[in-house]
């Protein structure tokens, strides 16, 4: 199939097949929020499970946490989010819509073939001058009549307190990372981990972003899968490169093709950072960040030491050296990864009979359902239910007896179910079923007694 030009087909499939719906849909929606449906939540859980397996279970010295979303406001002072977690925004004076200046420039450059411009390294003054010089227009009304660029903080704030007069401002966390940093001492003490070791977390983050509407690419509420790896300063470069490799290996292991992935170094490093890059994916709207890898030195732990007054010094039991460990951060948006996986899996195949089938080629461990049980006719449903019950204890399985067998295969193809098990009259007489492979559409006859082993082997689970 040709590469997807835009996200329309993915959005429609997601809505039609129960992957992802518009948030609060019956009330006309709520901008930039999305709800995962029965198929989408299986996909998401599988992605999170695969990530945890790679970054915690199979890692040598890595531990998970699940920190609170609401944290002491001093955390955000220490992390720098209160002072400077902002986007450069400008308003169109004509139609009153608000836009990100860097996005306006990037979109303009994409359209006009301007490559390799370090937009993330531009100051507000430089962006303003570029927009004026090139007369970059408002994507909503087409006029070029902008306010000055202003920085808007991206954190959602709320209030905590039992009386109206005594309420503290608190924030919904804009990243999960701080939950890992503030638990550095707790994790080290309770696991008796020696540096180097890692702390992982999967959880919700919130950012009051203006987004150009690329489905779940950039939303105001999203899930992050983050991992901090604490090490000695001298090993920073080695582990930074190791985590780049891990990021690549994980992305390809869940099904992203290497030709759709590339690394991009950051043009501008934060003052404390030694190195930073993004792993980018070729989305239908172009190359974009999938995840980040960052050598953050000992900045984060040092800042928490300063703001909390708690020592973050680690005593090396062999060398007796005392130091604040450095951190290599790996961070990926679960929802953004899901968007990449949906784009990668989507295929339209022309069949011999002239029809086109839509098929999602998910890797088996990521696929929402592993197997579907389909009785050829309704009067075979008793036997089919028996087989289904047996499979359900081993795999995420689904059952469908509505419509022609062809239609049922199409439905399973569209949600990416790797195997369909058809119950026919031989199932009653010979205790066999027909197993159809999603990708090749080839069929095998398998004994019911051997079905679980057959599927386990085929799925590689
Ligand atoms: N702790 C580091 C951090 O949060 P980031 O580059 O701001 O770094 C990390 O975010 C990852 O989280 C991104 O690479 C992206 O995959 C995802 N992400 C960030 N903002 C997002 C948003 N508004 N919607 C969906 N995913 C987002």
CSV table of C-alpha atoms in Angstrom, one decimal, residues 62-442:
chain,number,residue,atom,x,y,z
A,62,UNK,CA,15.6,-1.5,37.3
A,63,UNK,CA,12.6,-0.9,39.6
A,64,UNK,CA,9.1,0.4,39.1
A,65,UNK,CA,7.2,3.1,40.9
A,66,UNK,CA,3.7,4.5,40.7
A,67,UNK,CA,3.9,8.0,42.1
A,68,UNK,CA,1.0,10.3,42.8
A,69,UNK,CA,-0.1,12.6,40.0
A,70,UNK,CA,-0.5,15.5,42.5
A,71,UNK,CA,2.8,16.5,44.0
A,72,UNK,CA,4.0,19.1,46.4
A,73,UNK,CA,4.3,22.4,44.5
A,74,UNK,CA,8.0,22.7,45.5
A,75,UNK,CA,8.7,19.7,43.2
A,76,UNK,CA,7.8,22.0,40.2
A,77,UNK,CA,9.9,24.8,41.6
A,78,UNK,CA,12.8,22.5,41.8
A,79,UNK,CA,12.3,20.9,38.4
A,80,UNK,CA,12.0,24.4,36.8
A,81,UNK,CA,8.5,23.8,35.5
A,82,UNK,CA,6.9,26.7,37.5
A,83,UNK,CA,9.4,29.2,36.0
A,84,UNK,CA,9.9,28.0,32.5
A,85,UNK,CA,7.7,25.2,31.3
A,86,UNK,CA,6.1,27.2,28.5
A,87,UNK,CA,5.4,27.4,24.8
A,88,UNK,CA,5.8,30.5,22.7
A,89,UNK,CA,2.3,31.5,21.7
A,90,UNK,CA,0.8,34.2,19.6
A,91,UNK,CA,-2.8,35.2,18.8
A,92,UNK,CA,-4.2,36.0,15.4
A,93,UNK,CA,-5.6,39.5,15.8
A,94,UNK,CA,-8.1,38.9,13.0
A,95,UNK,CA,-9.8,35.6,14.0
A,96,UNK,CA,-8.6,35.5,17.7
A,97,UNK,CA,-7.2,31.9,17.5
A,98,UNK,CA,-4.0,31.1,19.4
A,99,UNK,CA,-1.0,29.3,17.8
A,100,UNK,CA,2.5,28.1,18.7
A,101,UNK,CA,5.0,30.3,17.0
A,102,UNK,CA,7.5,27.4,16.5
A,103,UNK,CA,4.7,25.2,14.9
A,104,UNK,CA,3.8,28.0,12.5
A,105,UNK,CA,7.4,28.2,11.4
A,106,UNK,CA,7.8,24.4,11.1
A,107,UNK,CA,4.7,24.0,9.0
A,108,UNK,CA,5.7,26.9,6.8
A,109,UNK,CA,9.2,25.4,6.3
A,110,UNK,CA,7.7,22.0,5.5
A,111,UNK,CA,5.5,23.5,2.8
A,112,UNK,CA,8.3,25.5,1.3
A,113,UNK,CA,11.0,22.8,1.4
A,114,UNK,CA,13.1,24.6,4.0
A,115,UNK,CA,15.1,21.8,5.7
A,116,UNK,CA,17.5,21.6,8.7
A,117,UNK,CA,16.5,24.8,10.4
A,118,UNK,CA,17.0,24.6,14.1
A,119,UNK,CA,13.6,26.1,15.1
A,120,UNK,CA,13.9,24.8,18.7
A,121,UNK,CA,17.1,26.9,19.1
A,122,UNK,CA,15.4,30.2,18.0
A,123,UNK,CA,14.6,32.9,20.5
A,124,UNK,CA,11.1,34.5,20.6
A,125,UNK,CA,12.6,37.6,18.9
A,126,UNK,CA,14.1,35.5,16.1
A,127,UNK,CA,10.8,33.6,15.6
A,128,UNK,CA,8.8,36.9,15.5
A,129,UNK,CA,11.2,38.3,12.9
A,130,UNK,CA,11.0,35.2,10.8
A,131,UNK,CA,7.2,35.1,10.8
A,132,UNK,CA,7.1,38.8,9.8
A,133,UNK,CA,9.8,38.4,7.1
A,134,UNK,CA,8.1,35.5,5.5
A,135,UNK,CA,4.6,36.8,6.1
A,136,UNK,CA,3.5,33.5,7.7
A,137,UNK,CA,-0.3,33.4,7.7
A,138,UNK,CA,-2.8,32.2,10.3
A,139,UNK,CA,-3.8,28.6,9.3
A,140,UNK,CA,-7.3,29.4,10.4
A,141,UNK,CA,-8.2,32.7,8.5
A,142,UNK,CA,-5.2,33.2,6.2
A,143,UNK,CA,-4.4,36.7,7.5
A,144,UNK,CA,-0.9,37.7,8.8
A,145,UNK,CA,-1.8,40.0,11.7
A,146,UNK,CA,-0.1,38.6,14.8
A,147,UNK,CA,0.3,39.7,18.4
A,148,UNK,CA,3.7,39.6,20.0
A,149,UNK,CA,4.9,36.1,21.1
A,150,UNK,CA,4.3,35.4,24.7
A,151,UNK,CA,5.3,32.4,26.8
A,152,UNK,CA,2.4,30.5,28.3
A,153,UNK,CA,3.0,28.0,31.1
A,154,UNK,CA,1.7,24.5,30.1
A,155,UNK,CA,0.9,23.2,33.6
A,156,UNK,CA,-2.8,22.7,34.6
A,157,UNK,CA,-3.3,24.2,38.0
A,158,UNK,CA,-6.0,23.4,40.5
A,159,UNK,CA,-6.6,24.2,44.2
A,160,UNK,CA,-6.3,22.1,47.3
A,161,UNK,CA,-7.8,23.0,50.7
A,162,UNK,CA,-11.0,22.5,52.7
A,163,UNK,CA,-12.0,26.2,53.1
A,164,UNK,CA,-12.5,28.7,50.3
A,165,UNK,CA,-10.1,31.2,52.0
A,166,UNK,CA,-7.2,28.8,52.5
A,167,UNK,CA,-6.4,27.0,49.3
A,168,UNK,CA,-3.1,26.1,47.8
A,169,UNK,CA,-2.4,26.1,44.1
A,170,UNK,CA,-1.3,22.6,43.0
A,171,UNK,CA,-0.6,21.2,39.6
A,172,UNK,CA,-1.5,18.1,37.6
A,173,UNK,CA,2.0,16.7,36.8
A,174,UNK,CA,3.2,17.6,33.3
A,175,UNK,CA,5.6,14.6,33.2
A,176,UNK,CA,6.0,11.4,35.3
A,177,UNK,CA,9.8,11.9,35.6
A,178,UNK,CA,9.6,13.9,38.9
A,179,UNK,CA,7.9,11.0,40.6
A,180,UNK,CA,11.0,9.0,39.8
A,181,UNK,CA,13.4,11.6,41.0
A,182,UNK,CA,11.7,12.3,44.3
A,183,UNK,CA,11.7,8.6,45.1
A,184,UNK,CA,15.4,8.1,44.3
A,185,UNK,CA,16.3,7.7,48.0
A,186,UNK,CA,13.2,5.5,48.8
A,187,UNK,CA,13.9,3.1,45.9
A,188,UNK,CA,17.7,2.9,46.6
A,189,UNK,CA,17.1,2.3,50.3
A,190,UNK,CA,14.4,-0.4,50.0
A,191,UNK,CA,15.9,-2.3,47.1
A,192,UNK,CA,19.5,-1.8,48.3
A,193,UNK,CA,20.3,-1.1,44.7
A,194,UNK,CA,23.8,0.0,43.8
A,195,UNK,CA,24.4,2.7,41.3
A,196,UNK,CA,24.0,2.2,38.3
A,197,UNK,CA,20.3,1.4,38.6
A,198,UNK,CA,17.1,2.6,37.1
A,199,UNK,CA,13.6,3.7,38.1
A,200,UNK,CA,10.6,3.3,35.7
A,201,UNK,CA,7.1,4.6,35.7
A,202,UNK,CA,4.1,4.5,33.5
A,203,UNK,CA,1.4,7.1,34.1
A,204,UNK,CA,-0.7,10.1,33.1
A,205,UNK,CA,0.7,13.5,32.4
A,206,UNK,CA,-1.2,16.7,31.6
A,207,UNK,CA,-0.2,19.7,29.5
A,208,UNK,CA,-2.3,22.7,28.5
A,209,UNK,CA,-1.1,22.6,24.9
A,210,UNK,CA,-2.4,24.1,21.7
A,211,UNK,CA,-2.3,21.4,19.2
A,212,UNK,CA,-2.8,21.3,15.5
A,213,UNK,CA,-5.1,18.3,15.7
A,214,UNK,CA,-3.0,15.3,14.7
A,215,UNK,CA,-5.3,12.8,16.6
A,216,UNK,CA,-3.5,11.4,19.6
A,217,UNK,CA,-0.1,12.7,18.6
A,218,UNK,CA,-0.2,15.7,21.0
A,219,UNK,CA,-3.0,15.8,23.5
A,220,UNK,CA,-3.6,17.6,26.8
A,221,UNK,CA,-3.8,14.4,28.8
A,222,UNK,CA,-1.6,11.5,27.9
A,223,UNK,CA,0.4,8.6,29.3
A,224,UNK,CA,4.2,8.6,29.5
A,225,UNK,CA,6.5,5.6,30.0
A,226,UNK,CA,9.7,7.0,31.5
A,227,UNK,CA,12.9,5.6,32.8
A,228,UNK,CA,15.6,7.3,34.7
A,229,UNK,CA,19.0,5.5,34.8
A,230,UNK,CA,21.3,6.7,37.6
A,231,UNK,CA,25.0,6.3,37.1
A,232,UNK,CA,28.4,7.8,37.8
A,233,UNK,CA,29.3,10.8,35.7
A,234,UNK,CA,32.1,9.0,34.0
A,235,UNK,CA,29.7,6.4,32.6
A,236,UNK,CA,27.1,8.9,31.3
A,237,UNK,CA,28.1,8.7,27.7
A,238,UNK,CA,28.2,4.9,27.7
A,239,UNK,CA,24.7,4.6,29.2
A,240,UNK,CA,23.3,7.4,27.0
A,241,UNK,CA,24.4,5.3,23.9
A,242,UNK,CA,23.0,2.2,25.6
A,243,UNK,CA,19.6,3.8,26.1
A,244,UNK,CA,19.6,5.0,22.5
A,245,UNK,CA,20.1,1.4,21.4
A,246,UNK,CA,17.4,0.3,23.8
A,247,UNK,CA,15.0,2.8,22.5
A,248,UNK,CA,15.6,1.6,18.9
A,249,UNK,CA,15.3,-2.1,19.9
A,250,UNK,CA,12.1,-1.5,21.8
A,251,UNK,CA,10.5,0.5,18.9
A,252,UNK,CA,11.4,-2.2,16.4
A,253,UNK,CA,10.4,-5.0,18.7
A,254,UNK,CA,6.8,-3.7,18.9
A,255,UNK,CA,6.6,-3.5,15.1
A,256,UNK,CA,8.0,-0.2,13.8
A,257,UNK,CA,10.1,-0.6,10.7
A,258,UNK,CA,13.7,0.6,10.9
A,259,UNK,CA,13.3,2.6,7.7
A,260,UNK,CA,10.6,4.7,9.5
A,261,UNK,CA,12.9,5.5,12.4
A,262,UNK,CA,15.8,7.8,12.8
A,263,UNK,CA,17.7,9.7,15.5
A,264,UNK,CA,17.8,13.5,15.6
A,265,UNK,CA,20.2,15.3,18.0
A,266,UNK,CA,18.7,18.3,19.7
A,267,UNK,CA,19.9,21.6,18.2
A,268,UNK,CA,19.9,23.3,21.6
A,269,UNK,CA,20.9,21.7,24.8
A,270,UNK,CA,19.6,22.8,28.2
A,271,UNK,CA,22.5,24.4,30.1
A,272,UNK,CA,22.9,21.4,32.4
A,273,UNK,CA,22.6,18.7,29.7
A,274,UNK,CA,25.5,16.8,28.1
A,275,UNK,CA,23.5,15.2,25.3
A,276,UNK,CA,20.0,14.9,24.0
A,277,UNK,CA,18.3,13.4,21.0
A,278,UNK,CA,14.9,12.2,19.8
A,279,UNK,CA,14.0,9.0,18.2
A,280,UNK,CA,11.8,10.1,15.4
A,281,UNK,CA,9.1,8.2,13.5
A,282,UNK,CA,7.9,8.9,10.0
A,283,UNK,CA,4.3,9.7,10.7
A,284,UNK,CA,1.9,10.5,7.8
A,285,UNK,CA,2.5,14.3,8.6
A,286,UNK,CA,6.3,13.8,8.4
A,287,UNK,CA,9.2,13.0,10.7
A,288,UNK,CA,8.3,13.7,14.3
A,289,UNK,CA,9.5,12.9,17.8
A,290,UNK,CA,8.5,9.5,19.2
A,291,UNK,CA,10.7,9.5,22.3
A,292,UNK,CA,13.5,11.4,23.9
A,293,UNK,CA,16.8,10.3,25.4
A,294,UNK,CA,18.7,12.8,27.5
A,295,UNK,CA,21.9,12.9,29.5
A,296,UNK,CA,20.7,15.2,32.2
A,297,UNK,CA,23.9,15.0,34.4
A,298,UNK,CA,23.2,15.3,38.1
A,299,UNK,CA,20.9,18.3,37.6
A,300,UNK,CA,17.6,16.8,38.7
A,301,UNK,CA,18.8,15.2,41.9
A,302,UNK,CA,20.9,18.2,42.8
A,303,UNK,CA,17.9,20.5,42.4
A,304,UNK,CA,15.8,18.3,44.6
A,305,UNK,CA,18.7,18.2,47.1
A,306,UNK,CA,18.7,22.0,47.1
A,307,UNK,CA,15.0,22.5,47.3
A,308,UNK,CA,14.1,19.7,49.8
A,309,UNK,CA,17.2,19.9,51.9
A,310,UNK,CA,17.5,16.1,51.7
A,311,UNK,CA,21.0,14.8,50.7
A,312,UNK,CA,21.0,12.9,47.5
A,313,UNK,CA,24.6,11.8,47.9
A,314,UNK,CA,25.3,8.2,47.1
A,315,UNK,CA,28.2,6.4,48.9
A,316,UNK,CA,29.9,4.0,46.6
A,317,UNK,CA,30.5,0.9,48.8
A,318,UNK,CA,33.7,-0.1,46.8
A,319,UNK,CA,35.4,3.2,46.1
A,320,UNK,CA,34.0,5.1,49.1
A,321,UNK,CA,33.3,8.0,46.8
A,322,UNK,CA,30.3,10.2,47.6
A,323,UNK,CA,28.5,11.8,44.7
A,324,UNK,CA,25.1,12.9,43.4
A,325,UNK,CA,24.4,10.4,40.6
A,326,UNK,CA,23.9,11.5,37.0
A,327,UNK,CA,20.8,10.6,35.1
A,328,UNK,CA,20.1,9.2,31.7
A,329,UNK,CA,16.4,9.8,30.9
A,330,UNK,CA,14.4,7.8,28.4
A,331,UNK,CA,10.9,9.1,27.9
A,332,UNK,CA,8.2,8.0,25.4
A,333,UNK,CA,4.5,8.9,25.1
A,334,UNK,CA,2.4,5.7,25.2
A,335,UNK,CA,-0.3,7.3,23.1
A,336,UNK,CA,2.1,8.7,20.6
A,337,UNK,CA,3.7,5.2,20.2
A,338,UNK,CA,0.2,3.8,19.7
A,339,UNK,CA,-0.4,6.3,16.9
A,340,UNK,CA,2.9,5.2,15.3
A,341,UNK,CA,1.9,1.5,15.6
A,342,UNK,CA,-1.6,2.1,14.1
A,343,UNK,CA,0.1,3.9,11.1
A,344,UNK,CA,2.7,1.2,10.7
A,345,UNK,CA,0.1,-1.7,10.9
A,346,UNK,CA,-2.5,-0.2,8.6
A,347,UNK,CA,-2.7,-1.8,5.1
A,348,UNK,CA,-5.1,-2.0,2.3
A,349,UNK,CA,-4.8,-5.1,0.2
A,350,UNK,CA,-6.3,-5.8,-3.2
A,351,UNK,CA,-7.7,-9.3,-3.2
A,352,UNK,CA,-8.0,-11.7,-6.1
A,353,UNK,CA,-11.8,-11.2,-6.2
A,354,UNK,CA,-11.2,-7.5,-6.8
A,355,UNK,CA,-12.3,-6.5,-3.3
A,356,UNK,CA,-10.0,-4.5,-0.9
A,357,UNK,CA,-9.4,-5.6,2.6
A,358,UNK,CA,-8.1,-3.4,5.4
A,359,UNK,CA,-5.8,-5.3,7.6
A,360,UNK,CA,-3.8,-4.2,10.7
A,361,UNK,CA,-0.5,-6.1,10.7
A,362,UNK,CA,0.2,-5.8,14.5
A,363,UNK,CA,3.0,-7.8,16.0
A,364,UNK,CA,1.2,-10.8,17.7
A,365,UNK,CA,2.2,-9.7,21.3
A,366,UNK,CA,0.7,-6.2,20.6
A,367,UNK,CA,-2.5,-7.3,18.8
A,368,UNK,CA,-5.6,-6.6,20.9
A,369,UNK,CA,-7.1,-10.1,20.4
A,370,UNK,CA,-4.8,-13.0,19.6
A,371,UNK,CA,-7.6,-15.3,18.3
A,372,UNK,CA,-11.2,-15.1,17.2
A,373,UNK,CA,-13.6,-18.1,17.2
A,374,UNK,CA,-16.1,-18.2,14.4
A,375,UNK,CA,-18.7,-20.9,14.0
A,376,UNK,CA,-19.5,-21.4,10.3
A,377,UNK,CA,-23.2,-21.7,11.1
A,378,UNK,CA,-25.2,-20.8,14.1
A,379,UNK,CA,-26.1,-24.5,14.8
A,380,UNK,CA,-22.4,-25.1,15.5
A,381,UNK,CA,-22.3,-22.5,18.3
A,382,UNK,CA,-22.3,-25.0,21.1
A,383,UNK,CA,-19.1,-26.6,19.9
A,384,UNK,CA,-17.7,-23.2,19.1
A,385,UNK,CA,-18.4,-21.9,22.6
A,386,UNK,CA,-16.6,-24.9,24.0
A,387,UNK,CA,-13.5,-24.1,22.0
A,388,UNK,CA,-13.8,-20.4,22.9
A,389,UNK,CA,-14.0,-21.1,26.6
A,390,UNK,CA,-10.8,-23.2,26.3
A,391,UNK,CA,-8.9,-20.5,24.4
A,392,UNK,CA,-10.0,-17.7,26.7
A,393,UNK,CA,-8.1,-19.1,29.6
A,394,UNK,CA,-4.8,-18.8,27.6
A,395,UNK,CA,-5.3,-15.8,25.2
A,396,UNK,CA,-7.3,-12.7,24.8
A,397,UNK,CA,-9.9,-14.2,22.5
A,398,UNK,CA,-13.1,-13.0,20.9
A,399,UNK,CA,-16.2,-14.8,19.6
A,400,UNK,CA,-18.3,-13.8,16.6
A,401,UNK,CA,-21.2,-15.6,14.9
A,402,UNK,CA,-22.9,-12.6,13.2
A,403,UNK,CA,-22.8,-12.3,9.4
A,404,UNK,CA,-21.1,-14.2,6.6
A,405,UNK,CA,-17.8,-15.8,7.3
A,406,UNK,CA,-16.1,-13.4,4.8
A,407,UNK,CA,-17.5,-10.4,6.7
A,408,UNK,CA,-16.3,-11.8,10.0
A,409,UNK,CA,-12.8,-12.3,8.7
A,410,UNK,CA,-12.8,-8.7,7.5
A,411,UNK,CA,-13.8,-7.5,11.0
A,412,UNK,CA,-11.0,-9.4,12.6
A,413,UNK,CA,-8.5,-8.2,9.9
A,414,UNK,CA,-9.4,-4.6,10.7
A,415,UNK,CA,-8.7,-5.0,14.4
A,416,UNK,CA,-5.5,-7.0,13.7
A,417,UNK,CA,-6.5,-10.4,15.1
A,418,UNK,CA,-3.6,-12.8,14.0
A,419,UNK,CA,-5.7,-16.0,13.9
A,420,UNK,CA,-9.3,-16.9,13.2
A,421,UNK,CA,-10.5,-20.4,14.3
A,422,UNK,CA,-13.4,-21.6,12.3
A,423,UNK,CA,-15.7,-24.3,13.6
A,424,UNK,CA,-17.3,-26.4,10.9
A,425,UNK,CA,-19.0,-29.8,10.6
A,426,UNK,CA,-15.6,-31.6,10.8
A,427,UNK,CA,-15.3,-30.1,14.3
A,428,UNK,CA,-18.2,-32.2,15.4
A,429,UNK,CA,-17.1,-35.4,13.5
A,430,UNK,CA,-13.3,-35.2,13.6
A,431,UNK,CA,-12.6,-32.8,16.4
A,432,UNK,CA,-10.7,-30.4,14.1
A,433,UNK,CA,-10.9,-26.7,13.3
A,434,UNK,CA,-9.6,-24.5,10.5
A,435,UNK,CA,-7.1,-21.8,11.5
A,436,UNK,CA,-6.7,-18.8,9.2
A,437,UNK,CA,-3.6,-16.7,9.3
A,438,UNK,CA,-4.4,-12.9,9.2
A,439,UNK,CA,-1.4,-12.0,7.0
A,440,UNK,CA,-1.2,-14.8,4.5
A,441,UNK,CA,-4.9,-15.8,4.7
A,442,UNK,CA,-3.6,-19.4,4.5
